[in-house]
């Protein structure tokens, strides 16, 4: 079967890089094709009408034509520009984190996932409209891990399989879940995790978005959850993410 000469897709622009004199290569997460790249010609010229539609975070409808090496954007129409994500620097940082996680986890040739696309667009719109970005981000992380096949095991010890009791535990990125205090004694590379932090992670894992939003962990538990999740991501991706450092600098400024 011949490859299609043109495509219509709905997408979120993940990032872009300059290409030649006036062009840009846009990395997209599309509903129809998964992750792909396309050239936007002339967008760096001041008068370009396509430019604004292709900024990161923007949700767009695109017409793409097959070029020699890559698809070329021939038409772009914004579905949602999420303006509040651009106006507030903290929200910009959070949205950039959402995109970075997806971008780093999803390889270029992975087939499309409408669930991932929905999670991405819903998360951006929750960040843009709701008042508790911390909960939105944690719920996104847990759901993303589910969809990617990295759901952490939080009910039974990831080492011996015994049911996790209501007491402080450990977390192992390598084993992908909670480790009971007994197994934790002899294993390297574990983080301690309090019974409270574990309780909230389980809550995010089993609840829909609305119920997840009702969680109220205290500041210390929040920090603990972030540390464990960042450690898990770093282990899975085999390197550090860029955006958490950016978010930290915004908070400190
Ligand atoms: Zn165990």
Coordinates of C-alpha atoms and ligand atoms in Angstrom, one line a residue:
X1 CA 0.0 0.0 0.0
X2 CA 1.3 3.5 -0.9
X3 CA 2.0 5.8 2.0
X4 CA -0.4 8.7 2.1
X5 CA 0.8 11.9 0.5
X6 CA -1.0 14.0 3.0
X7 CA -2.4 13.7 6.5
X8 CA -4.8 15.5 8.8
X9 CA -3.8 15.2 12.4
X10 CA -4.7 16.7 15.8
X11 CA -1.6 17.3 17.9
X12 CA 0.2 19.0 20.8
X13 CA 3.5 20.6 19.9
X14 CA 6.1 19.2 22.2
X15 CA 9.1 21.2 21.2
X16 CA 10.8 22.8 18.2
X17 CA 14.2 23.5 16.8
X18 CA 15.4 25.9 14.2
X19 CA 16.1 24.5 10.8
X20 CA 17.8 26.4 7.9
X21 CA 17.2 30.1 7.6
X22 CA 13.5 30.5 8.5
X23 CA 12.1 27.0 9.1
X24 CA 11.5 25.0 12.2
X25 CA 11.3 21.3 13.0
X26 CA 8.3 20.7 15.3
X27 CA 8.1 17.6 17.4
X28 CA 4.5 16.7 17.8
X29 CA 2.4 14.2 19.7
X30 CA -0.5 13.4 17.4
X31 CA -3.7 11.6 18.2
X32 CA -3.6 9.7 14.9
X33 CA 0.1 8.8 14.5
X34 CA 1.7 9.1 17.9
X35 CA 4.9 11.1 18.1
X36 CA 6.2 12.6 14.8
X37 CA 8.2 15.4 13.5
X38 CA 7.3 17.9 10.8
X39 CA 8.9 20.9 9.1
X40 CA 7.1 24.3 9.4
X41 CA 8.5 26.4 6.6
X42 CA 9.0 30.1 7.0
X43 CA 7.7 30.2 10.6
X44 CA 10.6 32.2 11.9
X45 CA 9.7 35.1 9.6
X46 CA 8.0 37.9 11.5
X47 CA 4.9 37.8 9.3
X48 CA 4.3 34.0 9.4
X49 CA 0.7 33.2 10.2
X50 CA 1.5 29.6 11.1
X51 CA 4.0 30.5 13.9
X52 CA 1.7 31.0 16.8
X53 CA -0.2 27.7 16.2
X54 CA 3.0 25.7 16.6
X55 CA 4.4 27.0 19.9
X56 CA 5.0 24.3 22.5
X57 CA 1.8 23.3 24.5
X58 CA -0.5 24.4 21.8
X59 CA -3.2 22.0 20.7
X60 CA -3.6 22.2 16.9
X61 CA -5.2 20.7 13.9
X62 CA -2.7 20.3 11.1
X63 CA -2.6 19.4 7.5
X64 CA 0.7 17.7 6.6
X65 CA 2.1 16.9 3.2
X66 CA 4.8 14.3 2.7
X67 CA 8.1 15.9 1.8
X68 CA 11.3 14.2 0.7
X69 CA 12.5 13.3 4.2
X70 CA 9.8 14.6 6.5
X71 CA 6.2 15.8 6.6
X72 CA 5.7 19.6 5.9
X73 CA 3.0 21.6 7.7
X74 CA 0.7 23.1 5.1
X75 CA -2.1 24.3 7.3
X76 CA -2.4 24.9 11.1
X77 CA -5.4 25.8 13.2
X78 CA -5.3 26.2 16.9
X79 CA -7.8 24.1 19.0
X80 CA -6.5 25.4 22.3
X81 CA -3.6 27.7 23.0
X82 CA -3.9 27.3 26.8
X83 CA -3.0 31.1 27.3
X84 CA -2.7 30.9 31.1
X85 CA 0.1 28.3 30.8
X86 CA 2.2 31.0 29.0
X87 CA 1.2 33.9 31.3
X88 CA 2.3 32.3 34.6
X89 CA 5.9 31.2 34.8
X90 CA 5.2 28.4 37.3
X91 CA 2.5 27.0 35.1
X92 CA 4.9 27.3 32.1
X93 CA 7.3 25.1 34.0
X94 CA 4.7 22.5 35.0
X95 CA 3.4 22.3 31.4
X96 CA 7.0 21.9 30.1
X97 CA 7.4 19.1 32.6
X98 CA 4.3 17.3 31.3
X99 CA 5.6 17.5 27.8
X100 CA 9.1 16.5 28.7
X101 CA 7.9 13.3 30.4
X102 CA 5.9 12.3 27.4
X103 CA 8.6 13.2 25.0
X104 CA 11.3 11.3 26.8
X105 CA 9.2 8.2 27.4
X106 CA 7.6 7.8 24.0
X107 CA 10.0 6.7 21.2
X108 CA 9.5 8.2 17.8
X109 CA 8.2 5.1 16.1
X110 CA 5.8 4.0 18.8
X111 CA 2.2 3.5 17.5
X112 CA -0.4 6.0 18.3
X113 CA -2.3 5.9 21.6
X114 CA -5.5 7.8 21.9
X115 CA -5.4 7.3 25.7
X116 CA -2.0 9.0 25.9
X117 CA -3.2 11.8 23.8
X118 CA -6.3 12.3 25.9
X119 CA -4.2 12.2 29.1
X120 CA -1.9 14.9 27.7
X121 CA -4.6 17.3 26.5
X122 CA -6.7 16.8 29.7
X123 CA -3.6 17.4 31.9
X124 CA -2.7 20.6 30.0
X125 CA -6.3 21.9 30.3
X126 CA -6.5 21.0 34.0
X127 CA -3.2 22.9 34.6
X128 CA -4.6 25.9 32.7
X129 CA -7.8 26.1 34.6
X130 CA -7.4 24.6 38.0
X131 CA -5.9 25.7 41.3
X132 CA -3.9 22.7 42.5
X133 CA -1.2 22.0 39.9
X134 CA 0.7 19.8 42.4
X135 CA -2.2 17.2 42.4
X136 CA -2.7 17.5 38.7
X137 CA 1.0 16.7 38.1
X138 CA 1.0 13.7 40.5
X139 CA -2.1 12.3 39.0
X140 CA -0.6 12.7 35.5
X141 CA 2.6 10.9 36.5
X142 CA 0.8 7.9 37.9
X143 CA -1.6 7.6 34.9
X144 CA 1.3 8.0 32.5
X145 CA 3.2 5.2 34.2
X146 CA 0.0 3.0 33.9
X147 CA -0.3 3.7 30.1
X148 CA 3.4 3.1 29.5
X149 CA 3.4 -0.2 31.3
X150 CA 5.4 1.0 34.3
X151 CA 2.7 0.9 36.9
X152 CA 4.5 0.8 40.3
X153 CA 3.4 -2.1 42.5
X154 CA 2.1 -0.6 45.8
X155 CA -0.1 -3.3 47.3
X156 CA 2.4 -6.1 47.7
X157 CA 6.1 -6.1 48.4
X158 CA 7.9 -5.9 45.0
X159 CA 10.5 -8.3 46.4
X160 CA 8.8 -11.1 48.5
X161 CA 5.2 -10.5 47.3
X162 CA 3.7 -10.3 50.8
X163 CA 0.9 -7.8 51.3
X164 CA 2.2 -4.3 52.3
X165 CA 1.2 -3.5 55.9
X166 CA 0.2 -0.1 57.3
X167 CA 3.7 1.0 58.3
X168 CA 6.7 2.8 56.8
X169 CA 8.2 1.0 53.8
X170 CA 10.8 1.3 51.2
X171 CA 10.5 2.0 47.4
X172 CA 12.7 0.3 44.8
X173 CA 12.9 1.8 41.4
X174 CA 14.7 -1.3 40.1
X175 CA 11.9 -3.6 41.4
X176 CA 9.2 -1.1 40.4
X177 CA 7.4 -0.7 43.7
X178 CA 7.1 -0.8 47.4
X179 CA 9.4 -3.1 49.4
X180 CA 8.5 -4.3 52.9
X181 CA 10.7 -3.4 55.9
X182 CA 12.0 -6.9 56.2
X183 CA 13.2 -7.2 52.5
X184 CA 14.4 -3.6 52.7
X185 CA 17.1 -4.5 55.2
X186 CA 19.2 -6.4 52.7
X187 CA 18.6 -4.5 49.4
X188 CA 20.7 -1.7 47.9
X189 CA 19.3 1.5 46.2
X190 CA 16.1 1.9 48.2
X191 CA 14.3 5.1 49.3
X192 CA 12.4 5.1 52.5
X193 CA 8.7 5.8 52.0
X194 CA 6.3 6.7 54.8
X195 CA 3.0 5.0 55.2
X196 CA 1.3 8.4 54.4
X197 CA 3.2 8.9 51.1
X198 CA 2.4 5.4 50.1
X199 CA -1.3 5.9 51.0
X200 CA -1.5 8.9 48.7
X201 CA 0.3 7.2 45.8
X202 CA -2.2 4.3 46.1
X203 CA -5.0 6.8 46.1
X204 CA -3.8 8.5 42.9
X205 CA -3.4 5.1 41.3
X206 CA -6.9 3.8 41.9
X207 CA -8.9 7.1 41.8
X208 CA -10.3 9.0 38.9
X209 CA -9.1 12.5 38.4
X210 CA -11.9 14.1 40.5
X211 CA -11.2 11.9 43.5
X212 CA -7.5 12.3 43.2
X213 CA -8.0 16.1 43.4
X214 CA -9.5 15.7 46.9
X215 CA -6.2 14.5 48.4
X216 CA -4.5 16.9 50.9
X217 CA -1.0 15.6 51.7
X218 CA 1.0 17.9 54.0
X219 CA 4.1 19.6 52.7
X220 CA 6.5 16.9 54.0
X221 CA 4.6 14.1 52.4
X222 CA 4.4 16.1 49.1
X223 CA 8.1 16.4 49.1
X224 CA 8.6 12.7 49.8
X225 CA 6.2 11.7 47.0
X226 CA 8.1 14.0 44.6
X227 CA 11.4 12.5 45.6
X228 CA 10.3 8.9 45.1
X229 CA 8.6 9.7 41.7
X230 CA 11.6 11.7 40.4
X231 CA 13.9 8.8 41.4
X232 CA 11.7 6.3 39.6
X233 CA 11.6 8.4 36.4
X234 CA 15.3 8.9 36.5
X235 CA 15.8 5.2 36.9
X236 CA 13.4 4.4 34.0
X237 CA 14.8 7.1 31.7
X238 CA 18.4 6.4 32.7
X239 CA 19.0 10.1 33.1
X240 CA 17.8 13.2 34.8
X241 CA 14.9 15.3 33.4
X242 CA 15.6 18.9 32.6
X243 CA 12.3 20.6 33.7
X244 CA 12.4 19.8 37.5
X245 CA 15.5 22.0 37.8
X246 CA 13.7 24.8 35.9
X247 CA 10.7 24.6 38.2
X248 CA 12.9 24.7 41.2
X249 CA 14.7 27.8 40.0
X250 CA 11.3 29.5 39.4
X251 CA 10.2 28.7 43.0
X252 CA 13.4 30.0 44.4
X253 CA 13.3 33.3 42.4
Ligands
LIG1 ZN1 9.1 -8.1 51.2

